mmCIF file of C-alpha atoms in Angstrom:
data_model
loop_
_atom_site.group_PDB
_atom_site.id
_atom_site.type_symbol
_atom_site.label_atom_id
_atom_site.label_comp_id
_atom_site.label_asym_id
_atom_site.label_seq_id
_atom_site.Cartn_x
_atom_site.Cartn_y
_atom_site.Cartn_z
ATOM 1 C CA UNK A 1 -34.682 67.340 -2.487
ATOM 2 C CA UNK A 2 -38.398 67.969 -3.014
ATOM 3 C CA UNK A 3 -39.484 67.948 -6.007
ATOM 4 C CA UNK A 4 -43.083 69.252 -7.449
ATOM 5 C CA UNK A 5 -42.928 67.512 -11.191
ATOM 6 C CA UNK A 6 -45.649 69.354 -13.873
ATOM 7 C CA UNK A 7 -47.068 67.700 -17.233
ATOM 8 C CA UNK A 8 -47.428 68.886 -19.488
ATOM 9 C CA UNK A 9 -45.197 70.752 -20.059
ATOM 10 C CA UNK A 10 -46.693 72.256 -22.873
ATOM 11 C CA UNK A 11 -50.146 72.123 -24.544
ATOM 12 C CA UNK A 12 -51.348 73.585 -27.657
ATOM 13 C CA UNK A 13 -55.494 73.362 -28.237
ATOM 14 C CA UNK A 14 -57.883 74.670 -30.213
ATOM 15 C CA UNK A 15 -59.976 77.509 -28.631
ATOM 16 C CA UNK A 16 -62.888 75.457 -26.974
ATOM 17 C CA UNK A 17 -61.170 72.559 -26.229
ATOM 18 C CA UNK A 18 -61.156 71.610 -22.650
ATOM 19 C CA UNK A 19 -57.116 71.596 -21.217
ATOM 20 C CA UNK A 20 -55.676 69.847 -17.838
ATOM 21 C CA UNK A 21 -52.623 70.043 -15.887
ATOM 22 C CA UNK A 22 -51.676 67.917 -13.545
ATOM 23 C CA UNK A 23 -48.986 68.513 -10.550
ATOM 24 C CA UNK A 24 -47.139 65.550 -8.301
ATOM 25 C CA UNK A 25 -45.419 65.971 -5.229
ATOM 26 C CA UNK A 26 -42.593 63.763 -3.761
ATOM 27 C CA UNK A 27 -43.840 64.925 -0.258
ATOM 28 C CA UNK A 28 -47.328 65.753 1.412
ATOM 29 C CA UNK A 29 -48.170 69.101 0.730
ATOM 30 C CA UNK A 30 -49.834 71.282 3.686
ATOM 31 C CA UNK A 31 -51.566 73.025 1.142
ATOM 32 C CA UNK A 32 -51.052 73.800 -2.645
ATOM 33 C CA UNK A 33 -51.731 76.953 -4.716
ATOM 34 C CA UNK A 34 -51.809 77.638 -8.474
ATOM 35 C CA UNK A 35 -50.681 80.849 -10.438
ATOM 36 C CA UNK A 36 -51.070 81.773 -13.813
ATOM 37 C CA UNK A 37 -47.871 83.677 -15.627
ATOM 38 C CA UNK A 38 -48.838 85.530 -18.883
ATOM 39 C CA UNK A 39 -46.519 85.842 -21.452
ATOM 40 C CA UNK A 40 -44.039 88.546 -20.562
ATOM 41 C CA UNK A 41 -46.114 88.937 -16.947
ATOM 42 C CA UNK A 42 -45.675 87.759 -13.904
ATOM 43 C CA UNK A 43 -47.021 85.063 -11.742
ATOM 44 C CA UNK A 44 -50.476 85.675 -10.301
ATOM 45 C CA UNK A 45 -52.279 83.571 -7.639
ATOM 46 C CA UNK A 46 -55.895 81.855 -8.530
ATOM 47 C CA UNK A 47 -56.543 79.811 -5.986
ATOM 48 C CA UNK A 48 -55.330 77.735 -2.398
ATOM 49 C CA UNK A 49 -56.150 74.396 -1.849
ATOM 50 C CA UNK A 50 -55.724 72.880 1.612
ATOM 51 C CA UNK A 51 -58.007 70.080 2.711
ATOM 52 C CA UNK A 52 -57.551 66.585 1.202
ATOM 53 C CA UNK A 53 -60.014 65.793 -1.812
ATOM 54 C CA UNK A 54 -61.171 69.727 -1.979
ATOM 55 C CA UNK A 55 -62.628 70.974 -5.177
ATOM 56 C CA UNK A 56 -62.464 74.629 -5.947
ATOM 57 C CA UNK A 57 -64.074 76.642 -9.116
ATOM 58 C CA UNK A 58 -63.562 79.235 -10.646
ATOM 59 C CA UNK A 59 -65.802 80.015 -13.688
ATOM 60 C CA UNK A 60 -64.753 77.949 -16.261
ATOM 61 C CA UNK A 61 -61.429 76.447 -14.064
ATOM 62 C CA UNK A 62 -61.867 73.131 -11.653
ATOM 63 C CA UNK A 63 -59.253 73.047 -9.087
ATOM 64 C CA UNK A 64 -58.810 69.433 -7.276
ATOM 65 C CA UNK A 65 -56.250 68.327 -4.429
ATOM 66 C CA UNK A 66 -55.401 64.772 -4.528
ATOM 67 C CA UNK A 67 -56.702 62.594 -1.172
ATOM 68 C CA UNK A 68 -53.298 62.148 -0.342
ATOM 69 C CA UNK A 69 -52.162 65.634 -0.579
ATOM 70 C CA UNK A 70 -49.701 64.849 -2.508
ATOM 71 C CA UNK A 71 -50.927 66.072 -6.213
ATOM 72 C CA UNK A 72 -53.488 68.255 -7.675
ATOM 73 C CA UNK A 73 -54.851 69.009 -11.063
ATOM 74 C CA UNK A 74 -56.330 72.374 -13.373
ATOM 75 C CA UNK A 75 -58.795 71.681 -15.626
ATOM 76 C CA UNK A 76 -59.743 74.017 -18.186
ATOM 77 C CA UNK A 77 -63.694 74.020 -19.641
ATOM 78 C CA UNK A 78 -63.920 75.386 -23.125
ATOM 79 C CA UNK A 79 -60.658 77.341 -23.378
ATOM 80 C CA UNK A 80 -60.323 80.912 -24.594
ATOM 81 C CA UNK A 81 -57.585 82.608 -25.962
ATOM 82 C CA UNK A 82 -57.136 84.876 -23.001
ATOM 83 C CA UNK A 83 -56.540 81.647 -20.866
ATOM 84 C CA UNK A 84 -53.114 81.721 -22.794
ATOM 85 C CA UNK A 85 -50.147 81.728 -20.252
ATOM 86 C CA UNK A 86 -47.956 79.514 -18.129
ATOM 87 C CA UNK A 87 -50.041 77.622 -15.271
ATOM 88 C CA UNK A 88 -47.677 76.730 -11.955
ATOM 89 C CA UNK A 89 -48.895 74.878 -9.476
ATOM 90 C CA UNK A 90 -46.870 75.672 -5.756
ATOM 91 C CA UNK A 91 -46.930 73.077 -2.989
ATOM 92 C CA UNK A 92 -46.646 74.275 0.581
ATOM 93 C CA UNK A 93 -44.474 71.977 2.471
ATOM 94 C CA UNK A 94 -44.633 72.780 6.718
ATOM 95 C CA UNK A 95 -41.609 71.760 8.478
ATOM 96 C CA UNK A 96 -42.630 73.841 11.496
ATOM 97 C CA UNK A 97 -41.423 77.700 12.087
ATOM 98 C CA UNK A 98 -39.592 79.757 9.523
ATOM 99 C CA UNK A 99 -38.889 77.098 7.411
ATOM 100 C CA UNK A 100 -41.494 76.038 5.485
ATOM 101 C CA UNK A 101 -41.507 76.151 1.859
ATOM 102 C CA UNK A 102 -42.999 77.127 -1.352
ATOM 103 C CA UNK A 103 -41.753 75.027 -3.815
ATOM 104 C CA UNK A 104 -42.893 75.812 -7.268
ATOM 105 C CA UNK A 105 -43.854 73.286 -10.163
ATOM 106 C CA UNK A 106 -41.921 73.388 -13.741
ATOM 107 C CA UNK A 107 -45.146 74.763 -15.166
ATOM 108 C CA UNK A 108 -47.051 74.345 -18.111
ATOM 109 C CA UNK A 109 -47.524 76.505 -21.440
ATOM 110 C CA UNK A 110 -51.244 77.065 -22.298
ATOM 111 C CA UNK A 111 -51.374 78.027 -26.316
ATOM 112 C CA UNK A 112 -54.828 78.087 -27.951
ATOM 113 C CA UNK A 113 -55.221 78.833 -31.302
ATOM 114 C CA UNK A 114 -58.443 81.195 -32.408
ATOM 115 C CA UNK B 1 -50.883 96.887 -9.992
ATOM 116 C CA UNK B 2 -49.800 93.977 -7.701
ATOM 117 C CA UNK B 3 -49.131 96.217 -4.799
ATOM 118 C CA UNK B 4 -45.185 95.341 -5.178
ATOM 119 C CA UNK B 5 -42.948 97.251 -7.625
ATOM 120 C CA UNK B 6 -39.674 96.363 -8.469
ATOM 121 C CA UNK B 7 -36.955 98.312 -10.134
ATOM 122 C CA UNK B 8 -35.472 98.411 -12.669
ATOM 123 C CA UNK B 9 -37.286 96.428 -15.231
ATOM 124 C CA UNK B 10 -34.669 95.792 -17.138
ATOM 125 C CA UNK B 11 -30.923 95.850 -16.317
ATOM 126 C CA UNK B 12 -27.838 94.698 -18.348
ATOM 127 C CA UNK B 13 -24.146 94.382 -16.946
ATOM 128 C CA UNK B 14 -20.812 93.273 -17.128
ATOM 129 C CA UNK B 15 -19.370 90.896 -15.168
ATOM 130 C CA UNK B 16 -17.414 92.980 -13.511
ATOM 131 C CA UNK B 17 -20.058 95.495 -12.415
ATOM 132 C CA UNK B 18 -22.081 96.194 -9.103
ATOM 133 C CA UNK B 19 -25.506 97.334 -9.287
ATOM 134 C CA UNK B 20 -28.563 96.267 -7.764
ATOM 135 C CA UNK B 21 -32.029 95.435 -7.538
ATOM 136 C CA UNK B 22 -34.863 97.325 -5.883
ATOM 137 C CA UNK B 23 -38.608 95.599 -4.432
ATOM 138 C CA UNK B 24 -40.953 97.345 -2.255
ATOM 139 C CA UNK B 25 -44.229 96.370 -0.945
ATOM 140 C CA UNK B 26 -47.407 98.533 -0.053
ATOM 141 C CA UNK B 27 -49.178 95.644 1.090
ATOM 142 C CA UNK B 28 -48.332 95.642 4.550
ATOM 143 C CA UNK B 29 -47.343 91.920 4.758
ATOM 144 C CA UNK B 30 -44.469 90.249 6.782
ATOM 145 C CA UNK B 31 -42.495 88.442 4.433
ATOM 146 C CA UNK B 32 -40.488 89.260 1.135
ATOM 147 C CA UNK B 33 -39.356 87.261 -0.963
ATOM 148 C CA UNK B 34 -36.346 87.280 -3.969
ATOM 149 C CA UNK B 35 -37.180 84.577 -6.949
ATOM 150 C CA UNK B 36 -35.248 83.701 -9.482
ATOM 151 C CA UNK B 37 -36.755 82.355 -13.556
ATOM 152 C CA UNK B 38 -34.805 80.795 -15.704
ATOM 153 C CA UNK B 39 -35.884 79.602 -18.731
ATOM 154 C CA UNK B 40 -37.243 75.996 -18.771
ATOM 155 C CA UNK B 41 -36.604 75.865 -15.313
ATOM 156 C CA UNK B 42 -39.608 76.411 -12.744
ATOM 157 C CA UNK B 43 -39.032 79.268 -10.093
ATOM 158 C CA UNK B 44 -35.984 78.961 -7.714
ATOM 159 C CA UNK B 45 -36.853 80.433 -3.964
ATOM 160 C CA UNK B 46 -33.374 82.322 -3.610
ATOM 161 C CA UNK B 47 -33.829 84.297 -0.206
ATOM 162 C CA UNK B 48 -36.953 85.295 2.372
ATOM 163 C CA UNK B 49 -37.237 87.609 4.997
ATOM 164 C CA UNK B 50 -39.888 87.690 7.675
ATOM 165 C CA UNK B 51 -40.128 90.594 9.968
ATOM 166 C CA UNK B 52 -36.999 91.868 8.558
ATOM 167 C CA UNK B 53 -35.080 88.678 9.332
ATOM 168 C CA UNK B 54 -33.401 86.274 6.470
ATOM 169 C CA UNK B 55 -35.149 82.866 7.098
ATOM 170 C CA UNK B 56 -34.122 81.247 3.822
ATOM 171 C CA UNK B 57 -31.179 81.259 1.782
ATOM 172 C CA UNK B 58 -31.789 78.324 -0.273
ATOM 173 C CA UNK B 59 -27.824 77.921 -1.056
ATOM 174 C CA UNK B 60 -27.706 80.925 -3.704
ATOM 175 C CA UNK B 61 -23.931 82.121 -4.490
ATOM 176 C CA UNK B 62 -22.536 84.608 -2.406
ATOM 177 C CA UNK B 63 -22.184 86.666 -5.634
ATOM 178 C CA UNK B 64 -25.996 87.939 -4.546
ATOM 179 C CA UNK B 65 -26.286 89.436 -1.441
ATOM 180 C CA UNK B 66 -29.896 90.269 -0.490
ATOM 181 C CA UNK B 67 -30.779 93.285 2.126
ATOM 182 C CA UNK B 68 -34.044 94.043 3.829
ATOM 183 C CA UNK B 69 -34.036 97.392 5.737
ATOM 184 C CA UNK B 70 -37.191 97.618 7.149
ATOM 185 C CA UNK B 71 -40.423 95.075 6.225
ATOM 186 C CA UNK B 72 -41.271 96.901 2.903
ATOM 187 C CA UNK B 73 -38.141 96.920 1.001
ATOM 188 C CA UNK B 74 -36.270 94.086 -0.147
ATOM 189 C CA UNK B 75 -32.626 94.665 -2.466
ATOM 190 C CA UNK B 76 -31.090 92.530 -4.198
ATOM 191 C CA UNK B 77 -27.493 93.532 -4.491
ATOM 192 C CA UNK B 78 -25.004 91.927 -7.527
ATOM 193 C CA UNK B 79 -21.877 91.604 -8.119
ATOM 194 C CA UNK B 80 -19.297 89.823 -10.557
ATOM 195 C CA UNK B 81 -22.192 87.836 -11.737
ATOM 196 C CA UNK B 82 -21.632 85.440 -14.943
ATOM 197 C CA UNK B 83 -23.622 84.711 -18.005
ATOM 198 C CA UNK B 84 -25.342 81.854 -16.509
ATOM 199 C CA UNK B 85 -27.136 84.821 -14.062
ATOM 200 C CA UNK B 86 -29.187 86.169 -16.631
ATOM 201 C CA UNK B 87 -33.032 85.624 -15.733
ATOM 202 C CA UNK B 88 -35.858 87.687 -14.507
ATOM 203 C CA UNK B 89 -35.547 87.876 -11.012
ATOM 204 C CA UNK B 90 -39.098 88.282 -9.212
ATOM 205 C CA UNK B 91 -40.037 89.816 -5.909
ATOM 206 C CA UNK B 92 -42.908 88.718 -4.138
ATOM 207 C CA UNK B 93 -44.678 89.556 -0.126
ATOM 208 C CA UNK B 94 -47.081 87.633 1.486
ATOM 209 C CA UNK B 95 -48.751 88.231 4.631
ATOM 210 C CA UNK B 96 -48.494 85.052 6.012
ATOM 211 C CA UNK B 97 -45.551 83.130 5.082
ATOM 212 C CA UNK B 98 -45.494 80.221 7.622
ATOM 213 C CA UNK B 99 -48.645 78.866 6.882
ATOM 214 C CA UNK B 100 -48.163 79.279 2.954
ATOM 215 C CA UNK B 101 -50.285 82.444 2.380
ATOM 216 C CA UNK B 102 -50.412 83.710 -1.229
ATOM 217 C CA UNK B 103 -47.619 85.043 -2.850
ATOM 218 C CA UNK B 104 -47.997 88.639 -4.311
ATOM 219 C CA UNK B 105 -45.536 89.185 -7.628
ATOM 220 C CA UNK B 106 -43.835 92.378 -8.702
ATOM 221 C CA UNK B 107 -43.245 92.052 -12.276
ATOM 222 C CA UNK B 108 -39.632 91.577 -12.128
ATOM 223 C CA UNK B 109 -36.434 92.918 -13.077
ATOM 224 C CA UNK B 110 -34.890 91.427 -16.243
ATOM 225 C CA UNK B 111 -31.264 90.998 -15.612
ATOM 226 C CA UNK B 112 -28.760 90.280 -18.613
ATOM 227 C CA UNK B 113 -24.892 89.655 -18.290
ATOM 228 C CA UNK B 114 -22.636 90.255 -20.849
#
């Protein structure tokens, strides 16, 4: 079945250090979106990607969909300690009509240590 | 306040019990959706509903039996569920779900069975 793979799965930095997460596909994606859980929250959307090679920011976060749709990446600039939380990435897969799917990513565990 | 609350927040039953599990939506989108999160496992899409109509039933047990009266409430109805059930189960609208709008998250109902 489709898959949409994370790594890593967890990462533990010290606050300032930069952090990425990276998110594969085993299908082209129609678009992809990330969310970011807090600990004991729930997941909350950041951002949509759709066009191939597009490059989003947000503050201190660099969203980037891969040319061939088919993986995207989070990067992190100086991390804080309220960018703690799980980061899921969500690829939209369009099989025409009611169908289509979310399918989220295993996620990855943001830790930074004051 | 995501605009979708979900009751209870926390629930705990036997395995022999009924109860169920309450979303609703003050969004005004078209689609609801019933998520399950497990630990160490990324989020399963259980059912959706567009317009009122199940479009997805991603091959969930017939032990869960989802209902969606009218386009802002979504229930989640249980019964003789085992151990291996226990997760939060998240509910989550969007206002355009064939295209792969954004997903808006209640904060889920914790669900424990003994």
């Amino acid at each position: 079945g489709q898959q949409v793979m994370q790594i890593p799965q967890y990462q533990h930095v010290q606050e300032g250090e930069d952090f990425t997460t990276y998110c594969n596909s085993s299908t082209t994606l129609s678009n992809i979106q990330w969310y970011k859980q807090r600990p004991g929250g729930h997941p909350v959307f950041l951002i949509q990607l759709v066009k191939s090679g597009e490059v989003k920011k947000q503050k201190r976060l660099t969203f980037q969909f891969g040319e061939a749709k088919k993986n995207s990446s989070l990067h992190i600039t100086a991390t804080q300690t309220t960018d703690v939380g799980t980061y899921f990435c969500a690829g939209f897969m369009n099989y025409g009509g009611a169908t289509n799917k979310l399918i989220f990513g295993t996620g990855t565990l943001l830790a930074v240590q004051p | 306040e995501t605009g979708v609350t979900q009751t209870p927040r926390h629930l705990v039953m036997g395995m022999t019990n009924k109860k169920s599990l309450k979303c609703e939506q003050h969004l005004g989108h078209n689609a609801m959706y019933w998520y399950k999160q497990s630990a160490k496992k990324p989020l399963e899409l259980m059912f959706v509903y567009s317009l009122e109509e199940r479009v997805e039933n991603n091959s969930v047990p017939s032990r869960f039996s989802p209902e969606c009266p009218n386009s802002s409430h979504l229930f989640l109805h249980l019964h003789t569920l085992q151990p291996e059930d226990s997760a939060l189960y998240l509910c989550a609208s969007s206002r355009f779900p064939r295209v792969g709008g954004e997903l808006f998250f209640g904060e889920g109902s914790r669900l424990t069975v003994l």
